[in-house]
PDB file of C-alpha atoms in Angstrom:
ATOM      1  CA  UNK A   7      63.036  60.447  84.511  1.00 88.00           C
ATOM      2  CA  UNK A   8      61.901  57.728  86.988  1.00 92.00           C
ATOM      3  CA  UNK A   9      59.203  55.157  87.756  1.00 94.00           C
ATOM      4  CA  UNK A  10      58.101  53.654  91.092  1.00 95.00           C
ATOM      5  CA  UNK A  11      56.770  50.091  90.706  1.00 93.00           C
ATOM      6  CA  UNK A  12      54.248  48.078  92.737  1.00 90.00           C
ATOM      7  CA  UNK A  13      56.937  46.753  95.020  1.00 90.00           C
ATOM      8  CA  UNK A  14      58.032  50.242  96.015  1.00 92.00           C
ATOM      9  CA  UNK A  15      61.219  50.192  94.004  1.00 93.00           C
ATOM     10  CA  UNK A  16      62.048  53.322  91.947  1.00 95.00           C
ATOM     11  CA  UNK A  17      63.707  52.813  88.564  1.00 94.00           C
ATOM     12  CA  UNK A  18      65.682  55.589  86.837  1.00 94.00           C
ATOM     13  CA  UNK A  19      66.666  53.623  83.756  1.00 93.00           C
ATOM     14  CA  UNK A  20      64.872  51.317  81.329  1.00 92.00           C
ATOM     15  CA  UNK A  21      64.709  47.593  82.235  1.00 93.00           C
ATOM     16  CA  UNK A  22      63.208  44.276  81.101  1.00 91.00           C
ATOM     17  CA  UNK A  23      64.453  42.129  83.999  1.00 89.00           C
ATOM     18  CA  UNK A  24      62.549  43.369  87.027  1.00 91.00           C
ATOM     19  CA  UNK A  25      60.149  40.788  88.478  1.00 91.00           C
ATOM     20  CA  UNK A  26      57.638  40.773  91.288  1.00 91.00           C
ATOM     21  CA  UNK A  27      56.463  37.563  92.985  1.00 90.00           C
ATOM     22  CA  UNK A  28      52.937  37.473  94.321  1.00 89.00           C
ATOM     23  CA  UNK A  29      50.022  35.092  94.795  1.00 87.00           C
ATOM     24  CA  UNK A  30      47.136  35.235  92.402  1.00 83.00           C
ATOM     25  CA  UNK A  31      43.430  34.896  93.191  1.00 83.00           C
ATOM     26  CA  UNK A  32      43.651  31.096  92.972  1.00 85.00           C
ATOM     27  CA  UNK A  33      46.427  31.007  95.523  1.00 85.00           C
ATOM     28  CA  UNK A  34      49.075  30.116  92.990  1.00 89.00           C
ATOM     29  CA  UNK A  35      52.411  31.765  92.681  1.00 88.00           C
ATOM     30  CA  UNK A  36      52.447  34.577  90.099  1.00 90.00           C
ATOM     31  CA  UNK A  37      55.432  36.362  88.629  1.00 91.00           C
ATOM     32  CA  UNK A  38      55.011  39.860  87.189  1.00 92.00           C
ATOM     33  CA  UNK A  39      57.775  41.074  84.842  1.00 92.00           C
ATOM     34  CA  UNK A  40      58.306  44.788  84.260  1.00 94.00           C
ATOM     35  CA  UNK A  41      59.129  45.982  80.757  1.00 95.00           C
ATOM     36  CA  UNK A  42      60.075  49.598  81.483  1.00 94.00           C
ATOM     37  CA  UNK A  43      61.245  52.377  79.198  1.00 93.00           C
ATOM     38  CA  UNK A  44      62.509  55.524  80.902  1.00 91.00           C
ATOM     39  CA  UNK A  45      62.667  58.704  78.853  1.00 92.00           C
ATOM     40  CA  UNK A  46      65.081  61.439  79.874  1.00 89.00           C
ATOM     41  CA  UNK A  47      63.934  64.821  78.512  1.00 89.00           C
ATOM     42  CA  UNK A  48      66.655  66.901  76.962  1.00 87.00           C
ATOM     43  CA  UNK A  49      66.962  70.033  79.070  1.00 89.00           C
ATOM     44  CA  UNK A  50      68.721  72.400  76.660  1.00 92.00           C
ATOM     45  CA  UNK A  51      70.752  75.499  77.528  1.00 95.00           C
ATOM     46  CA  UNK A  52      71.536  78.291  75.091  1.00 95.00           C
ATOM     47  CA  UNK A  53      73.519  81.530  75.389  1.00 97.00           C
ATOM     48  CA  UNK A  54      72.544  84.434  73.172  1.00 96.00           C
ATOM     49  CA  UNK A  55      73.676  88.054  72.735  1.00 96.00           C
ATOM     50  CA  UNK A  56      71.392  90.461  70.908  1.00 97.00           C
ATOM     51  CA  UNK A  57      70.832  94.150  70.217  1.00 95.00           C
ATOM     52  CA  UNK A  58      67.786  95.835  71.789  1.00 95.00           C
ATOM     53  CA  UNK A  59      65.631  92.645  71.973  1.00 96.00           C
ATOM     54  CA  UNK A  60      65.528  88.884  71.401  1.00 97.00           C
ATOM     55  CA  UNK A  61      62.573  86.614  70.636  1.00 97.00           C
ATOM     56  CA  UNK A  62      62.628  83.069  72.057  1.00 96.00           C
ATOM     57  CA  UNK A  63      59.749  80.608  71.849  1.00 94.00           C
ATOM     58  CA  UNK A  64      57.433  83.416  70.753  1.00 95.00           C
ATOM     59  CA  UNK A  65      58.344  85.701  73.673  1.00 96.00           C
ATOM     60  CA  UNK A  66      60.329  88.914  73.136  1.00 97.00           C
ATOM     61  CA  UNK A  67      62.836  89.918  75.817  1.00 97.00           C
ATOM     62  CA  UNK A  68      64.466  93.355  76.125  1.00 96.00           C
ATOM     63  CA  UNK A  69      66.642  92.884  79.225  1.00 96.00           C
ATOM     64  CA  UNK A  70      69.564  90.618  80.047  1.00 97.00           C
ATOM     65  CA  UNK A  71      68.646  87.667  82.295  1.00 97.00           C
ATOM     66  CA  UNK A  72      68.241  83.898  82.512  1.00 97.00           C
ATOM     67  CA  UNK A  73      64.938  82.642  81.107  1.00 97.00           C
ATOM     68  CA  UNK A  74      63.253  79.227  81.270  1.00 96.00           C
ATOM     69  CA  UNK A  75      60.799  77.541  78.914  1.00 95.00           C
ATOM     70  CA  UNK A  76      59.035  74.422  80.286  1.00 95.00           C
ATOM     71  CA  UNK A  77      57.155  72.298  77.749  1.00 93.00           C
ATOM     72  CA  UNK A  78      56.190  68.708  76.978  1.00 92.00           C
ATOM     73  CA  UNK A  79      58.488  66.756  74.665  1.00 89.00           C
ATOM     74  CA  UNK A  80      57.505  64.078  72.145  1.00 88.00           C
ATOM     75  CA  UNK A  81      57.287  61.435  74.915  1.00 89.00           C
ATOM     76  CA  UNK A  82      55.048  63.544  77.129  1.00 90.00           C
ATOM     77  CA  UNK A  83      57.866  64.389  79.532  1.00 92.00           C
ATOM     78  CA  UNK A  84      58.364  67.875  80.942  1.00 91.00           C
ATOM     79  CA  UNK A  85      61.399  69.485  79.360  1.00 93.00           C
ATOM     80  CA  UNK A  86      62.846  72.777  80.571  1.00 94.00           C
ATOM     81  CA  UNK A  87      64.949  74.839  78.161  1.00 96.00           C
ATOM     82  CA  UNK A  88      67.207  77.568  79.557  1.00 97.00           C
ATOM     83  CA  UNK A  89      68.287  80.774  77.844  1.00 97.00           C
ATOM     84  CA  UNK A  90      71.201  82.856  79.101  1.00 98.00           C
ATOM     85  CA  UNK A  91      70.503  86.188  77.418  1.00 97.00           C
ATOM     86  CA  UNK A  92      72.602  89.341  77.103  1.00 97.00           C
ATOM     87  CA  UNK A  93      70.880  92.392  75.603  1.00 97.00           C
ATOM     88  CA  UNK A  94      73.080  95.264  74.412  1.00 96.00           C
ATOM     89  CA  UNK A  95      71.472  98.691  74.056  1.00 94.00           C
ATOM     90  CA  UNK A  96      73.340 101.058  71.699  1.00 93.00           C
ATOM     91  CA  UNK A  97      73.950 104.598  72.944  1.00 91.00           C
ATOM     92  CA  UNK A  98      72.202 106.970  70.527  1.00 92.00           C
ATOM     93  CA  UNK A  99      74.047 110.277  71.046  1.00 94.00           C
ATOM     94  CA  UNK A 100      72.987 113.829  70.164  1.00 96.00           C
ATOM     95  CA  UNK A 101      75.261 116.859  69.692  1.00 96.00           C
ATOM     96  CA  UNK A 102      74.547 120.569  69.179  1.00 97.00           C
ATOM     97  CA  UNK A 103      77.174 122.596  67.287  1.00 97.00           C
ATOM     98  CA  UNK A 104      77.501 126.184  66.019  1.00 96.00           C
ATOM     99  CA  UNK A 105      80.188 126.844  63.380  1.00 97.00           C
ATOM    100  CA  UNK A 106      81.334 129.428  60.842  1.00 95.00           C
ATOM    101  CA  UNK A 107      81.023 128.596  57.132  1.00 94.00           C
ATOM    102  CA  UNK A 108      81.256 124.783  57.551  1.00 96.00           C
ATOM    103  CA  UNK A 109      81.514 121.918  60.039  1.00 97.00           C
ATOM    104  CA  UNK A 110      83.023 118.458  59.546  1.00 97.00           C
ATOM    105  CA  UNK A 111      81.353 115.568  61.395  1.00 97.00           C
ATOM    106  CA  UNK A 112      82.279 111.898  60.960  1.00 95.00           C
ATOM    107  CA  UNK A 113      84.269 112.790  57.833  1.00 95.00           C
ATOM    108  CA  UNK A 114      81.404 114.690  56.199  1.00 96.00           C
ATOM    109  CA  UNK A 115      81.590 118.484  55.732  1.00 97.00           C
ATOM    110  CA  UNK A 116      78.299 120.392  56.101  1.00 97.00           C
ATOM    111  CA  UNK A 117      77.842 124.001  54.950  1.00 96.00           C
ATOM    112  CA  UNK A 118      74.177 124.538  55.850  1.00 96.00           C
ATOM    113  CA  UNK A 119      72.276 124.461  59.116  1.00 97.00           C
ATOM    114  CA  UNK A 120      70.177 121.370  59.761  1.00 97.00           C
ATOM    115  CA  UNK A 121      69.779 118.082  61.608  1.00 98.00           C
ATOM    116  CA  UNK A 122      72.105 115.302  60.484  1.00 98.00           C
ATOM    117  CA  UNK A 123      72.279 111.597  61.336  1.00 97.00           C
ATOM    118  CA  UNK A 124      75.170 109.150  61.383  1.00 97.00           C
ATOM    119  CA  UNK A 125      74.393 105.417  61.503  1.00 96.00           C
ATOM    120  CA  UNK A 126      77.148 102.975  62.475  1.00 95.00           C
ATOM    121  CA  UNK A 127      77.839  99.816  64.481  1.00 94.00           C
ATOM    122  CA  UNK A 128      78.961 100.182  68.079  1.00 93.00           C
ATOM    123  CA  UNK A 129      81.523  97.961  69.835  1.00 92.00           C
ATOM    124  CA  UNK A 130      78.873  95.233  70.267  1.00 92.00           C
ATOM    125  CA  UNK A 131      77.882  95.272  66.594  1.00 93.00           C
ATOM    126  CA  UNK A 132      74.599  97.027  67.344  1.00 95.00           C
ATOM    127  CA  UNK A 133      73.280  99.772  65.087  1.00 95.00           C
ATOM    128  CA  UNK A 134      73.837 103.168  66.717  1.00 96.00           C
ATOM    129  CA  UNK A 135      72.395 106.433  65.370  1.00 96.00           C
ATOM    130  CA  UNK A 136      74.121 109.700  66.325  1.00 97.00           C
ATOM    131  CA  UNK A 137      72.323 113.020  65.781  1.00 98.00           C
ATOM    132  CA  UNK A 138      73.865 116.431  65.048  1.00 98.00           C
ATOM    133  CA  UNK A 139      71.898 119.662  65.482  1.00 98.00           C
ATOM    134  CA  UNK A 140      73.987 122.099  63.431  1.00 98.00           C
ATOM    135  CA  UNK A 141      73.865 125.881  63.025  1.00 97.00           C
ATOM    136  CA  UNK A 142      76.116 127.362  60.337  1.00 97.00           C
ATOM    137  CA  UNK A 143      76.783 131.123  60.441  1.00 96.00           C
ATOM    138  CA  UNK A 144      77.936 132.768  57.218  1.00 93.00           C
ATOM    139  CA  UNK A 145      79.793 136.092  57.681  1.00 92.00           C
ATOM    140  CA  UNK A 146      78.862 138.932  55.332  1.00 90.00           C
ATOM    141  CA  UNK A 147      81.948 139.926  53.346  1.00 91.00           C
ATOM    142  CA  UNK A 148      81.277 143.526  52.249  1.00 92.00           C
ATOM    143  CA  UNK A 149      82.839 145.442  49.342  1.00 95.00           C
ATOM    144  CA  UNK A 150      82.737 149.210  48.839  1.00 94.00           C
ATOM    145  CA  UNK A 151      84.118 151.661  46.274  1.00 95.00           C
ATOM    146  CA  UNK A 152      85.275 155.097  47.409  1.00 95.00           C
ATOM    147  CA  UNK A 153      86.737 158.183  45.695  1.00 95.00           C
ATOM    148  CA  UNK A 154      88.427 160.762  47.913  1.00 94.00           C
ATOM    149  CA  UNK A 155      90.694 163.786  47.745  1.00 93.00           C
ATOM    150  CA  UNK A 156      94.216 163.349  49.167  1.00 91.00           C
ATOM    151  CA  UNK A 157      93.230 160.739  51.823  1.00 93.00           C
ATOM    152  CA  UNK A 158      90.466 158.545  53.308  1.00 94.00           C
ATOM    153  CA  UNK A 159      90.024 157.064  56.763  1.00 94.00           C
ATOM    154  CA  UNK A 160      88.565 153.521  56.794  1.00 94.00           C
ATOM    155  CA  UNK A 161      88.263 151.359  59.906  1.00 92.00           C
ATOM    156  CA  UNK A 162      90.636 153.682  61.784  1.00 93.00           C
ATOM    157  CA  UNK A 163      93.323 153.571  59.084  1.00 93.00           C
ATOM    158  CA  UNK A 164      94.180 156.603  56.867  1.00 95.00           C
ATOM    159  CA  UNK A 165      94.986 155.798  53.232  1.00 95.00           C
ATOM    160  CA  UNK A 166      96.742 158.287  50.906  1.00 93.00           C
ATOM    161  CA  UNK A 167      97.090 156.189  47.741  1.00 94.00           C
ATOM    162  CA  UNK A 168      94.661 154.436  45.470  1.00 95.00           C
ATOM    163  CA  UNK A 169      94.351 150.669  45.808  1.00 95.00           C
ATOM    164  CA  UNK A 170      92.339 147.720  47.129  1.00 96.00           C
ATOM    165  CA  UNK A 171      92.416 147.286  50.889  1.00 96.00           C
ATOM    166  CA  UNK A 172      91.143 144.492  53.152  1.00 95.00           C
ATOM    167  CA  UNK A 173      89.909 144.662  56.745  1.00 95.00           C
ATOM    168  CA  UNK A 174      89.478 141.370  58.592  1.00 94.00           C
ATOM    169  CA  UNK A 175      87.467 141.218  61.841  1.00 93.00           C
ATOM    170  CA  UNK A 176      85.006 139.018  63.712  1.00 92.00           C
ATOM    171  CA  UNK A 177      81.294 139.566  63.178  1.00 90.00           C
ATOM    172  CA  UNK A 178      78.587 139.345  65.858  1.00 90.00           C
ATOM    173  CA  UNK A 179      78.684 135.513  65.640  1.00 90.00           C
ATOM    174  CA  UNK A 180      82.449 135.372  66.127  1.00 90.00           C
ATOM    175  CA  UNK A 181      83.042 134.454  62.483  1.00 94.00           C
ATOM    176  CA  UNK A 182      85.919 135.964  60.523  1.00 92.00           C
ATOM    177  CA  UNK A 183      84.580 138.659  58.159  1.00 93.00           C
ATOM    178  CA  UNK A 184      86.641 140.364  55.430  1.00 94.00           C
ATOM    179  CA  UNK A 185      85.600 143.802  54.161  1.00 95.00           C
ATOM    180  CA  UNK A 186      87.061 145.091  50.892  1.00 96.00           C
ATOM    181  CA  UNK A 187      87.673 148.742  49.908  1.00 96.00           C
ATOM    182  CA  UNK A 188      88.320 149.751  46.315  1.00 96.00           C
ATOM    183  CA  UNK A 189      89.819 153.222  46.772  1.00 96.00           C
ATOM    184  CA  UNK A 190      90.653 155.974  44.327  1.00 96.00           C
ATOM    185  CA  UNK A 191      92.590 158.940  45.754  1.00 95.00           C
ATOM    186  CA  UNK A 192      92.613 162.200  43.771  1.00 94.00           C
ATOM    187  CA  UNK A 193      95.311 164.681  44.774  1.00 89.00           C
ATOM    188  CA  UNK A 194      94.704 168.474  44.786  1.00 83.00           C
ATOM    189  CA  UNK A 195      96.824 170.510  42.360  1.00 81.00           C
ATOM    190  CA  UNK A 196      97.888 174.219  42.538  1.00 82.00           C
ATOM    191  CA  UNK A 197      98.813 176.415  39.578  1.00 83.00           C
ATOM    192  CA  UNK A 198     100.390 179.892  39.325  1.00 88.00           C
ATOM    193  CA  UNK A 199      99.738 182.367  36.530  1.00 87.00           C
ATOM    194  CA  UNK A 200     101.463 185.637  35.774  1.00 91.00           C
ATOM    195  CA  UNK A 201      99.212 188.056  33.871  1.00 90.00           C
ATOM    196  CA  UNK A 202      99.892 191.556  32.496  1.00 92.00           C
ATOM    197  CA  UNK A 203      96.770 193.514  31.565  1.00 92.00           C
ATOM    198  CA  UNK A 204      95.658 197.036  30.904  1.00 93.00           C
ATOM    199  CA  UNK A 205      93.246 198.731  33.235  1.00 90.00           C
ATOM    200  CA  UNK A 206      91.616 195.581  34.631  1.00 92.00           C
ATOM    201  CA  UNK A 207      91.574 191.802  34.542  1.00 92.00           C
ATOM    202  CA  UNK A 208      88.783 189.364  35.286  1.00 92.00           C
ATOM    203  CA  UNK A 209      89.790 186.012  36.770  1.00 90.00           C
ATOM    204  CA  UNK A 210      87.371 183.395  38.028  1.00 89.00           C
ATOM    205  CA  UNK A 211      84.462 185.834  37.728  1.00 92.00           C
ATOM    206  CA  UNK A 212      86.303 188.478  39.787  1.00 93.00           C
ATOM    207  CA  UNK A 213      87.511 191.725  38.137  1.00 93.00           C
ATOM    208  CA  UNK A 214      90.801 193.134  39.357  1.00 92.00           C
ATOM    209  CA  UNK A 215      91.713 196.842  38.720  1.00 91.00           C
TER     210      UNK A 215
END
């Protein structure tokens, strides 16, 4: 950077023309010529953006800031390098969900309870991992077969004809449950007989006189 010579002058650039007049030990005039080389160290500056951390000159940094690295260059001069560092920290999110039958998350449909992960790049290009804690409730769809005379009451509804009937309602988890009834209705029949007999007649184990 600079050099101060014997005459008190300070030089900031290289020179071969500087002289100094003095008297030597014998009392004669003496001229000293200065052959000077001035080295200017290259102070570098660098801007970097990184995810989570950045390693520079063997040191790892995890926060945004301005950092300096002083060292000796090839000419023995002190050189200071500067780093303008921006560290982006991705936001790793977590979500808890309860659903019936299935749940679609980031375009993927899940039908079983579990913990799921979704890895993607955020707006800074950093890897972000989102977590889903998922509970899937499966309603119990019941089916029953019934045979009845004339009519049957099922879930508050009276049915008089045979058929398959459905009853949709929410279960204890709020999921839509469908119950199925396979119903056969038998209708009572009445008959009338006219009988002429002598003395007595037995009908359905009863004797009439």
